[in-house]
Amino acid sequence: MFVNGLLLWGLALAAAPVIIHILNKRRYRVHDWAAMDFLLAAQVSNRRRVKFEDLILLLLRMAIIGFLVMAVARPVLRGLAGWREDSRVVVLDDSFSMEAVSSTGKVFDTARESAISQVQDALGGSIPVSVWLGSRPGREVGKVEGQVQGGVVDGGSASSASAGARASLAGRDLLDSLRDETTSDLSLDFPRILRKLIDEAKGSAASIVRSVVLVSDYRGRDWFEEDGSLRDSLAVLFEEIAREKKLADSFNFQFVDVSSGSLDNTAITGFSIESDPVLAGVPVRIAVEVTNYGKDPRVRVEGDIEVGGSGGDEFVARHKIPLPMIENIAPGETVRVEIQHIFIEGGEYPLKASITPDRLVRDDVSSLVAVVRDSLAVALVDGAPSPNRFASESGLLVAALSPRGDVPSGVSVSLIEGEVEAKELENADCVFILNRSKLSVSEREALGDFARSGGGIAYFLGNKVNVDSYLELARPSAGEPALFPAILKEPGSPGARHFDFGDFRHPTLELFRGLKTSSFAHVVFRRFFLLEPLPGARVAGSYDDELSTPAIIEGRYAPSLADTGAGGDGKTSEKDGKAADAQPEFDGRGRLVVFNTTADRDWGDWPTDYTYPILMQEWVRYLSRRHSWGRISQVGELLRLEKKPGVNYRIESPPPADESAGAPAPVRWIRPGHGEEYRPELAGLFRVAASARPGILEAGESARWYAVRREDSESDLGECDGESLHEALADTGIQFVMGGNVDVDAFRRDQEGEIWRWLALAAGVFLLVELFAAWWFGRKV
Amino acid sequence: MKSADGFFDSELIARLSRLELVAKRIVDGFLAGKNKSSRHGFSVEFVEHREYVPGDDLRHLDWKVLGRMDRYYIKRYEEETNITALLVLDASASMTYSSGTLSKFEVGATAAAALGHLLHRQRDAVGLAVHDQELREFVPPTAKTFALASIAARLKGLEPGGKTSMKEVLERVSLELPRRCLFVLISDFFVSQEEIEASLGFLRYRGHDAVVLQVLDPDEREFSFESNILFKGLEDARQLLTEPHRLRERYLEVLEGALGHLKKTCEGCGFDYQLITGPEKISEALAKLLAQRARRRKAPARNG
């Protein structure tokens, strides 16, 4: 392939020495000569040598012209000096850390320029090139396949039909797209890129050598584990490449390091609200954690929390609460500061925390959404209703959860009579099933949907309970998890028993924790069932009988709540609260709990004890769905949108930070019911509105806020040097070259297939040889 | 300075007259010349003085003259005999080659005339044979006064041409000559080595003495041509287009080989050999020739 292919016609000039030689032969003078015998004798013995010398000189002269013409035509070889290149994949690291600013500007800008140079270089060499984004492997910026005419990418016309012209246009588009690229808040996902490349190489029948050019800041976190070894996800892939010869021959790795050199960075790595759900009028603590990732202490860090208004289309700070000043943060240390705040009324409140900005500004801001409830809604399903409110289970529970008086408990109770229907559970945070003999199929479906949406279900037992029916509830069916977290057995032996809460570590027992004598010591239970928790469930409290019969069992409406059948021995279940702490935290989504007693005084005195309303109210808060949960997610994760049929969501991304003020926020429509999903690539506050008509936001539709956070580790700018990388990759057998900053010329010199310099050099050498040969052949003149 | 007849260069002859052309061998002669006779003459008498030249026997130095005039003279008093010399001049077409003012033929003719004059002054009999492939002119050797005029008349107006053939000519003229004779062969000797060997061998076989003067043009000796040249043969139709500078080295090797062969053949026959390269070299070559023969004269004669 030649850059200036038309100049190859100049190779015809190589015939010039032959023509000149022939013409010279025709130019002579006639001379009479006497010593013809001697002359002819000399000629006979000299003819071969002269012809040979003539041939050598002619070939040398033709070669000189040939080399010069070829040099001007600029041939491009793929695979000079062992570096063959059939295609080039430029991976531009657009991860969050690339947003850092160095003395020469933003690191990403440097990386982008380097990537553009790489693309232009490939286009100039007619090498097919594609550009991928390091944090978004699924999205390809663009590619140019085939040949580019003369490496010109800024010219061409739309009417041109040739493949070269089309490639030129594609090259121009690719460069334009590349220039428009910005960073995401995601992490570099080089393992996924490698996986994709490997799969492509494996699927390709042709033997194609790809140059993989990764332009990145080469953070240590992207490459190494805590112990300094290569990340497992990378090591496995590199070893796979090195292990299979076809793969090893398919890749040349070139790492362009554009790191800024400075590692200092301080970031907000935590922004949380202590309780969820948040109740209006109830003080809550809001915490901010700041981590110093630099090598020097960070002093006098100031910050504040902005509380946006409930409602509205865009974030408007209603309150700005200053954070306590952090005097000093040692390198590697995280400091937590808290403020207390009261949300006066219910609603959704977007919050922003920010600290004094540094070289990486975007991680000096974090966001949060607080869903504040005026009260928690509890639905009661009474299996043995009675008009006497102090004799019925529901009556005592209503009194415990929502006692009459001037001080509201923050819990509103509704009573469901008859069949439990989904509609009645719509606004409930949790539902209590009291001494219900059994649940119908439709009730189980309604309760299953309720639990799946995050609502909590509490069971009180009693005389009416049908054991077989509850065993059925404890058994998953048709892919649905168990609705009851325990195996119900026969009634236990009667006697005066008490609660045994151990060291009161369950969150609902926090108020009773640390007291000298148990507040529950005087509460007597006369009857209860023998129970066994399902695997995955845990015992929150026991009775003090010989068997330590579970008094409270909690589980979660999730596949992890396993089915062991009615005869399961429950060996894997947790027997006390201490062991339960080792389990993953229950996030309140679909919690199930069984109180192994009645909600009235039939089996014990507890419903009339003062601890009953306290503990019940705590359990309501514990069981209630977490309204703020689901509003906070990580970049790259699915935005948790309800998959309601026919519901479309209008998602308004946070406005770009570096765009001019007033620029409209990017908007996107998603239809989860049609399998569409949305994974935010930027952190910040997203506003999501539901609409029945796609593309049209109906008036009065309420919108919800979502806070999207980035991975904390992205703020750690600690770099991995080339030597460490060489050592780490040496074990995998992967060879690569690594260059600093934007020294793409160095790479180009190493890798490019252009050999015009060599041809020009060869022409020069041949010229010297020709001069020497001509002198040598005629040296005795 | 050339004489009127074109070939007798007085200046050249004056320089040469100080040397003696002596036959290496003892030859018989009719006149009392300056060649040592194999037969002792009627008397040993003083003939003349001549200036001393390096190489002369000091026994013949005239001490009286040295005492009177403080100059070195050699006394010539030995009995000397006449010789019969035949100047054989090549007049083939190859002798017409000239890179300057004189062709090889003219150079050869000048040398022949000079030697003829010298021999005549010594009262030796001098003759002339001019040939190409045939004998074109023949002047029988004579010591008479008209000998030189006759030779000059034959040389004047002679146009060289034809091929060279030496052996037949020598065989023919040898029939016309006494038994022993001095042949002065003047040619470029552009003939085959076989013919050279046959010609000189014939003379040696017949008991003749010979002096070989090979005449070459400076072009032929140096071959300093540059541009492409089509060389056309003077004696035949052969021609060659070549780049002379590319051929020079090999040509000179071949030429040196031929010259060496001729010289070696002369030595084998006991003949003297001298090369004349251009008109400027005539006197130098003849001087060397005579000095060479003088040295041989002092050496014991092979037959004596």
mmCIF file of C-alpha atoms in Angstrom, chain A residues 171-450:
data_model
loop_
_atom_site.group_PDB
_atom_site.id
_atom_site.type_symbol
_atom_site.label_atom_id
_atom_site.label_comp_id
_atom_site.label_asym_id
_atom_site.label_seq_id
_atom_site.Cartn_x
_atom_site.Cartn_y
_atom_site.Cartn_z
ATOM 1 C CA GLY A 171 -12.524 8.822 9.468
ATOM 2 C CA ARG A 172 -13.662 12.411 9.728
ATOM 3 C CA ASP A 173 -16.810 11.386 11.551
ATOM 4 C CA LEU A 174 -14.807 9.228 13.890
ATOM 5 C CA LEU A 175 -12.490 12.085 14.755
ATOM 6 C CA ASP A 176 -15.430 14.431 15.264
ATOM 7 C CA SER A 177 -17.073 11.908 17.589
ATOM 8 C CA LEU A 178 -13.852 11.468 19.455
ATOM 9 C CA ARG A 179 -13.479 15.203 19.934
ATOM 10 C CA ASP A 180 -16.972 15.328 21.450
ATOM 11 C CA GLU A 181 -16.316 12.591 23.993
ATOM 12 C CA THR A 182 -16.301 13.413 27.695
ATOM 13 C CA THR A 183 -15.575 11.411 30.785
ATOM 14 C CA SER A 184 -18.070 9.239 32.618
ATOM 15 C CA ASP A 185 -18.209 8.586 36.343
ATOM 16 C CA LEU A 186 -17.559 4.905 35.751
ATOM 17 C CA SER A 187 -14.372 2.995 36.408
ATOM 18 C CA LEU A 188 -12.020 1.741 33.735
ATOM 19 C CA ASP A 189 -13.290 -1.659 32.691
ATOM 20 C CA PHE A 190 -10.299 -3.016 30.814
ATOM 21 C CA PRO A 191 -11.180 -6.630 31.663
ATOM 22 C CA ARG A 192 -14.440 -6.336 29.737
ATOM 23 C CA ILE A 193 -12.630 -4.773 26.828
ATOM 24 C CA LEU A 194 -10.085 -7.569 26.856
ATOM 25 C CA ARG A 195 -12.871 -10.128 27.007
ATOM 26 C CA LYS A 196 -14.506 -8.523 24.007
ATOM 27 C CA LEU A 197 -11.246 -8.437 22.073
ATOM 28 C CA ILE A 198 -10.507 -12.049 22.901
ATOM 29 C CA ASP A 199 -13.964 -13.149 21.803
ATOM 30 C CA GLU A 200 -13.579 -11.211 18.576
ATOM 31 C CA ALA A 201 -10.177 -12.748 17.934
ATOM 32 C CA LYS A 202 -11.468 -16.219 18.663
ATOM 33 C CA GLY A 203 -14.404 -15.721 16.377
ATOM 34 C CA SER A 204 -12.295 -14.442 13.526
ATOM 35 C CA ALA A 205 -11.133 -17.033 11.025
ATOM 36 C CA ALA A 206 -8.555 -14.659 9.572
ATOM 37 C CA SER A 207 -5.242 -14.122 11.290
ATOM 38 C CA ILE A 208 -5.489 -10.462 12.170
ATOM 39 C CA VAL A 209 -2.962 -8.676 14.329
ATOM 40 C CA ARG A 210 -4.588 -5.962 16.400
ATOM 41 C CA SER A 211 -2.702 -3.158 18.038
ATOM 42 C CA VAL A 212 -4.493 -2.377 21.262
ATOM 43 C CA VAL A 213 -3.602 1.163 22.286
ATOM 44 C CA LEU A 214 -4.825 1.999 25.766
ATOM 45 C CA VAL A 215 -4.607 5.690 26.570
ATOM 46 C CA SER A 216 -5.077 5.944 30.301
ATOM 47 C CA ASP A 217 -3.824 7.438 33.555
ATOM 48 C CA TYR A 218 -2.819 3.942 34.737
ATOM 49 C CA ARG A 219 -4.202 4.107 38.241
ATOM 50 C CA GLY A 220 -2.998 1.380 40.542
ATOM 51 C CA ARG A 221 -6.576 0.514 41.506
ATOM 52 C CA ASP A 222 -7.382 -0.353 37.885
ATOM 53 C CA TRP A 223 -4.517 -2.838 37.645
ATOM 54 C CA PHE A 224 -3.526 -4.135 41.053
ATOM 55 C CA GLU A 225 -5.106 -5.778 44.055
ATOM 56 C CA GLU A 226 -4.457 -4.480 47.542
ATOM 57 C CA ASP A 227 -1.526 -6.886 47.907
ATOM 58 C CA GLY A 228 0.158 -5.500 44.800
ATOM 59 C CA SER A 229 -0.615 -8.438 42.537
ATOM 60 C CA LEU A 230 -2.266 -8.004 39.170
ATOM 61 C CA ARG A 231 -6.043 -7.899 39.442
ATOM 62 C CA ASP A 232 -7.456 -11.371 39.086
ATOM 63 C CA SER A 233 -9.885 -10.327 36.383
ATOM 64 C CA LEU A 234 -6.982 -9.009 34.297
ATOM 65 C CA ALA A 235 -4.541 -11.773 35.104
ATOM 66 C CA VAL A 236 -6.976 -14.453 33.951
ATOM 67 C CA LEU A 237 -7.497 -12.742 30.620
ATOM 68 C CA PHE A 238 -3.844 -11.975 30.009
ATOM 69 C CA GLU A 239 -2.982 -15.566 30.837
ATOM 70 C CA GLU A 240 -5.623 -16.742 28.399
ATOM 71 C CA ILE A 241 -4.063 -14.612 25.698
ATOM 72 C CA ALA A 242 -0.573 -15.828 26.473
ATOM 73 C CA ARG A 243 -1.711 -19.447 26.683
ATOM 74 C CA GLU A 244 -3.290 -19.629 23.233
ATOM 75 C CA LYS A 245 -0.877 -18.971 20.426
ATOM 76 C CA LYS A 246 -3.542 -17.646 18.099
ATOM 77 C CA LEU A 247 -4.506 -15.070 20.667
ATOM 78 C CA ALA A 248 -0.915 -14.234 21.538
ATOM 79 C CA ASP A 249 -0.217 -13.607 17.867
ATOM 80 C CA SER A 250 -3.342 -11.493 17.541
ATOM 81 C CA PHE A 251 -2.467 -8.700 19.914
ATOM 82 C CA ASN A 252 0.149 -6.025 20.322
ATOM 83 C CA PHE A 253 -0.380 -3.963 23.428
ATOM 84 C CA GLN A 254 0.690 -0.361 23.579
ATOM 85 C CA PHE A 255 0.059 1.558 26.752
ATOM 86 C CA VAL A 256 0.054 5.337 26.507
ATOM 87 C CA ASP A 257 0.422 6.805 29.962
ATOM 88 C CA VAL A 258 -1.072 10.279 30.297
ATOM 89 C CA SER A 259 -1.071 10.410 34.077
ATOM 90 C CA SER A 260 -0.711 13.817 35.657
ATOM 91 C CA GLY A 261 2.032 12.866 38.067
ATOM 92 C CA SER A 262 0.293 14.389 41.087
ATOM 93 C CA LEU A 263 -1.617 11.990 43.314
ATOM 94 C CA ASP A 264 -3.295 14.391 45.775
ATOM 95 C CA ASN A 265 -7.021 14.107 45.989
ATOM 96 C CA THR A 266 -9.661 14.391 48.675
ATOM 97 C CA ALA A 267 -13.164 13.113 48.066
ATOM 98 C CA ILE A 268 -16.528 12.663 49.674
ATOM 99 C CA THR A 269 -16.748 8.912 50.051
ATOM 100 C CA GLY A 270 -19.874 8.724 52.186
ATOM 101 C CA PHE A 271 -23.130 10.665 52.309
ATOM 102 C CA SER A 272 -25.925 9.001 54.235
ATOM 103 C CA ILE A 273 -28.984 9.592 56.372
ATOM 104 C CA GLU A 274 -29.265 7.540 59.519
ATOM 105 C CA SER A 275 -32.792 6.284 59.264
ATOM 106 C CA ASP A 276 -35.031 5.162 56.473
ATOM 107 C CA PRO A 277 -37.835 5.816 56.206
ATOM 108 C CA VAL A 278 -37.410 9.354 57.407
ATOM 109 C CA LEU A 279 -40.395 10.705 59.251
ATOM 110 C CA ALA A 280 -41.441 14.329 59.061
ATOM 111 C CA GLY A 281 -40.771 16.207 62.252
ATOM 112 C CA VAL A 282 -38.392 13.591 63.559
ATOM 113 C CA PRO A 283 -34.729 14.711 63.817
ATOM 114 C CA VAL A 284 -32.325 12.676 61.671
ATOM 115 C CA ARG A 285 -28.571 12.629 61.484
ATOM 116 C CA ILE A 286 -26.978 13.179 58.081
ATOM 117 C CA ALA A 287 -23.371 12.036 57.811
ATOM 118 C CA VAL A 288 -20.645 12.981 55.375
ATOM 119 C CA GLU A 289 -17.399 11.022 55.090
ATOM 120 C CA VAL A 290 -14.313 12.619 53.559
ATOM 121 C CA THR A 291 -11.266 10.570 52.553
ATOM 122 C CA ASN A 292 -7.806 11.871 51.842
ATOM 123 C CA TYR A 293 -6.263 9.737 49.047
ATOM 124 C CA GLY A 294 -3.163 11.899 48.781
ATOM 125 C CA LYS A 295 0.248 11.489 50.336
ATOM 126 C CA ASP A 296 0.060 14.717 52.322
ATOM 127 C CA PRO A 297 -2.349 15.686 55.108
ATOM 128 C CA ARG A 298 -5.337 17.747 54.080
ATOM 129 C CA VAL A 299 -6.167 20.541 56.542
ATOM 130 C CA ARG A 300 -9.160 22.760 57.206
ATOM 131 C CA VAL A 301 -11.640 21.135 54.908
ATOM 132 C CA GLU A 302 -14.913 22.972 54.821
ATOM 133 C CA GLY A 303 -18.177 21.872 53.343
ATOM 134 C CA ASP A 304 -21.915 22.091 53.433
ATOM 135 C CA ILE A 305 -25.074 20.235 52.666
ATOM 136 C CA GLU A 306 -27.670 21.727 50.397
ATOM 137 C CA VAL A 307 -31.215 20.520 50.892
ATOM 138 C CA GLY A 308 -33.379 20.860 47.844
ATOM 139 C CA GLY A 309 -37.094 21.435 48.000
ATOM 140 C CA SER A 310 -39.701 18.728 47.898
ATOM 141 C CA GLY A 311 -41.179 18.845 44.425
ATOM 142 C CA GLY A 312 -40.120 21.059 41.586
ATOM 143 C CA ASP A 313 -38.466 20.241 38.313
ATOM 144 C CA GLU A 314 -34.931 21.064 39.182
ATOM 145 C CA PHE A 315 -32.696 21.137 42.163
ATOM 146 C CA VAL A 316 -33.045 24.371 44.091
ATOM 147 C CA ALA A 317 -31.317 24.588 47.418
ATOM 148 C CA ARG A 318 -33.797 25.500 50.126
ATOM 149 C CA HIS A 319 -31.380 25.119 52.974
ATOM 150 C CA LYS A 320 -27.634 25.253 53.078
ATOM 151 C CA ILE A 321 -26.269 23.639 56.198
ATOM 152 C CA PRO A 322 -22.554 24.101 56.859
ATOM 153 C CA LEU A 323 -20.580 21.030 57.847
ATOM 154 C CA PRO A 324 -18.288 21.114 60.849
ATOM 155 C CA MET A 325 -14.824 22.051 59.647
ATOM 156 C CA ILE A 326 -12.413 19.147 59.383
ATOM 157 C CA GLU A 327 -9.125 20.368 60.789
ATOM 158 C CA ASN A 328 -6.928 17.621 59.453
ATOM 159 C CA ILE A 329 -7.248 14.467 57.412
ATOM 160 C CA ALA A 330 -4.176 12.300 57.437
ATOM 161 C CA PRO A 331 -3.140 10.521 54.228
ATOM 162 C CA GLY A 332 -5.335 7.507 53.669
ATOM 163 C CA GLU A 333 -7.681 8.501 56.516
ATOM 164 C CA THR A 334 -11.442 8.954 56.347
ATOM 165 C CA VAL A 335 -13.123 11.519 58.589
ATOM 166 C CA ARG A 336 -16.858 11.469 59.290
ATOM 167 C CA VAL A 337 -18.841 14.587 60.153
ATOM 168 C CA GLU A 338 -22.544 14.741 60.998
ATOM 169 C CA ILE A 339 -25.309 17.264 61.147
ATOM 170 C CA GLN A 340 -28.808 16.931 62.520
ATOM 171 C CA HIS A 341 -31.779 17.985 60.501
ATOM 172 C CA ILE A 342 -35.547 17.924 60.766
ATOM 173 C CA PHE A 343 -37.692 17.609 57.688
ATOM 174 C CA ILE A 344 -40.823 19.505 58.546
ATOM 175 C CA GLU A 345 -43.140 17.735 56.173
ATOM 176 C CA GLY A 346 -43.238 14.659 54.041
ATOM 177 C CA GLY A 347 -41.990 14.545 50.493
ATOM 178 C CA GLU A 348 -38.849 13.930 48.458
ATOM 179 C CA TYR A 349 -35.792 15.968 49.297
ATOM 180 C CA PRO A 350 -32.687 15.935 47.074
ATOM 181 C CA LEU A 351 -29.528 16.700 48.994
ATOM 182 C CA LYS A 352 -26.049 17.688 47.859
ATOM 183 C CA ALA A 353 -22.949 17.583 49.984
ATOM 184 C CA SER A 354 -19.850 19.431 48.903
ATOM 185 C CA ILE A 355 -16.406 20.196 50.266
ATOM 186 C CA THR A 356 -13.650 22.594 49.270
ATOM 187 C CA PRO A 357 -12.825 21.649 45.665
ATOM 188 C CA ASP A 358 -9.436 20.310 44.699
ATOM 189 C CA ARG A 359 -7.842 18.963 41.490
ATOM 190 C CA LEU A 360 -10.628 16.438 41.002
ATOM 191 C CA VAL A 361 -13.732 18.543 41.511
ATOM 192 C CA ARG A 362 -16.489 16.074 40.745
ATOM 193 C CA ASP A 363 -15.773 13.828 43.702
ATOM 194 C CA ASP A 364 -15.936 16.799 46.045
ATOM 195 C CA VAL A 365 -19.692 16.691 45.571
ATOM 196 C CA SER A 366 -22.075 13.866 46.418
ATOM 197 C CA SER A 367 -25.832 13.525 46.357
ATOM 198 C CA LEU A 368 -28.604 11.862 48.308
ATOM 199 C CA VAL A 369 -32.350 11.580 48.165
ATOM 200 C CA ALA A 370 -34.383 11.576 51.357
ATOM 201 C CA VAL A 371 -37.973 10.347 51.071
ATOM 202 C CA VAL A 372 -39.721 11.782 54.083
ATOM 203 C CA ARG A 373 -42.991 10.241 55.264
ATOM 204 C CA ASP A 374 -45.536 12.054 57.329
ATOM 205 C CA SER A 375 -46.345 8.685 58.926
ATOM 206 C CA LEU A 376 -45.873 4.981 58.346
ATOM 207 C CA ALA A 377 -48.906 3.123 57.021
ATOM 208 C CA VAL A 378 -49.704 -0.221 58.613
ATOM 209 C CA ALA A 379 -52.446 -2.569 57.392
ATOM 210 C CA LEU A 380 -53.905 -5.074 59.835
ATOM 211 C CA VAL A 381 -55.515 -8.356 58.767
ATOM 212 C CA ASP A 382 -57.353 -9.796 61.774
ATOM 213 C CA GLY A 383 -58.177 -13.497 61.638
ATOM 214 C CA ALA A 384 -60.479 -13.271 64.631
ATOM 215 C CA PRO A 385 -62.091 -9.851 64.558
ATOM 216 C CA SER A 386 -64.024 -8.732 67.575
ATOM 217 C CA PRO A 387 -66.017 -5.591 68.299
ATOM 218 C CA ASN A 388 -64.236 -5.312 71.629
ATOM 219 C CA ARG A 389 -61.131 -3.371 70.765
ATOM 220 C CA PHE A 390 -59.372 -4.448 73.928
ATOM 221 C CA ALA A 391 -60.198 -8.105 73.397
ATOM 222 C CA SER A 392 -59.399 -8.426 69.699
ATOM 223 C CA GLU A 393 -55.861 -8.733 68.396
ATOM 224 C CA SER A 394 -56.254 -5.884 65.996
ATOM 225 C CA GLY A 395 -57.664 -3.657 68.696
ATOM 226 C CA LEU A 396 -54.665 -4.099 70.992
ATOM 227 C CA LEU A 397 -52.247 -3.668 68.090
ATOM 228 C CA VAL A 398 -53.951 -0.471 66.914
ATOM 229 C CA ALA A 399 -53.672 0.838 70.426
ATOM 230 C CA ALA A 400 -50.008 -0.086 70.519
ATOM 231 C CA LEU A 401 -49.121 1.370 67.125
ATOM 232 C CA SER A 402 -51.251 4.439 67.084
ATOM 233 C CA PRO A 403 -52.174 5.331 70.613
ATOM 234 C CA ARG A 404 -54.602 8.110 71.178
ATOM 235 C CA GLY A 405 -53.216 11.376 72.469
ATOM 236 C CA ASP A 406 -51.539 14.631 71.421
ATOM 237 C CA VAL A 407 -48.224 13.063 70.539
ATOM 238 C CA PRO A 408 -48.441 11.183 67.293
ATOM 239 C CA SER A 409 -46.589 7.893 67.027
ATOM 240 C CA GLY A 410 -45.939 8.439 63.351
ATOM 241 C CA VAL A 411 -47.838 5.290 62.490
ATOM 242 C CA SER A 412 -51.232 5.228 60.834
ATOM 243 C CA VAL A 413 -53.157 1.982 60.939
ATOM 244 C CA SER A 414 -55.820 0.675 58.602
ATOM 245 C CA LEU A 415 -57.828 -2.477 59.057
ATOM 246 C CA ILE A 416 -58.417 -4.857 56.194
ATOM 247 C CA GLU A 417 -61.560 -6.812 56.501
ATOM 248 C CA GLY A 418 -62.178 -9.892 54.447
ATOM 249 C CA GLU A 419 -59.894 -10.874 51.574
ATOM 250 C CA VAL A 420 -56.541 -9.158 51.332
ATOM 251 C CA GLU A 421 -56.357 -7.363 48.006
ATOM 252 C CA ALA A 422 -53.436 -5.680 46.347
ATOM 253 C CA LYS A 423 -55.267 -2.395 46.177
ATOM 254 C CA GLU A 424 -55.572 -2.300 49.950
ATOM 255 C CA LEU A 425 -51.829 -2.787 50.302
ATOM 256 C CA GLU A 426 -50.814 -0.103 47.810
ATOM 257 C CA ASN A 427 -50.037 2.603 50.330
ATOM 258 C CA ALA A 428 -49.050 0.357 53.210
ATOM 259 C CA ASP A 429 -45.489 0.175 54.465
ATOM 260 C CA CYS A 430 -46.097 -3.090 56.244
ATOM 261 C CA VAL A 431 -48.946 -5.483 56.955
ATOM 262 C CA PHE A 432 -49.707 -7.534 60.081
ATOM 263 C CA ILE A 433 -51.473 -10.911 59.663
ATOM 264 C CA LEU A 434 -53.086 -11.691 62.987
ATOM 265 C CA ASN A 435 -54.193 -15.234 63.892
ATOM 266 C CA ARG A 436 -55.341 -15.877 60.331
ATOM 267 C CA SER A 437 -56.170 -19.548 59.799
ATOM 268 C CA LYS A 438 -54.958 -19.591 56.218
ATOM 269 C CA LEU A 439 -54.314 -17.376 53.181
ATOM 270 C CA SER A 440 -55.995 -17.906 49.856
ATOM 271 C CA VAL A 441 -54.080 -18.087 46.599
ATOM 272 C CA SER A 442 -55.077 -14.567 45.598
ATOM 273 C CA GLU A 443 -54.080 -13.274 49.024
ATOM 274 C CA ARG A 444 -50.726 -14.974 48.732
ATOM 275 C CA GLU A 445 -50.207 -13.376 45.343
ATOM 276 C CA ALA A 446 -51.129 -9.955 46.669
ATOM 277 C CA LEU A 447 -48.841 -10.363 49.665
ATOM 278 C CA GLY A 448 -46.047 -11.674 47.437
ATOM 279 C CA ASP A 449 -46.266 -8.582 45.215
ATOM 280 C CA PHE A 450 -46.366 -6.407 48.295
#
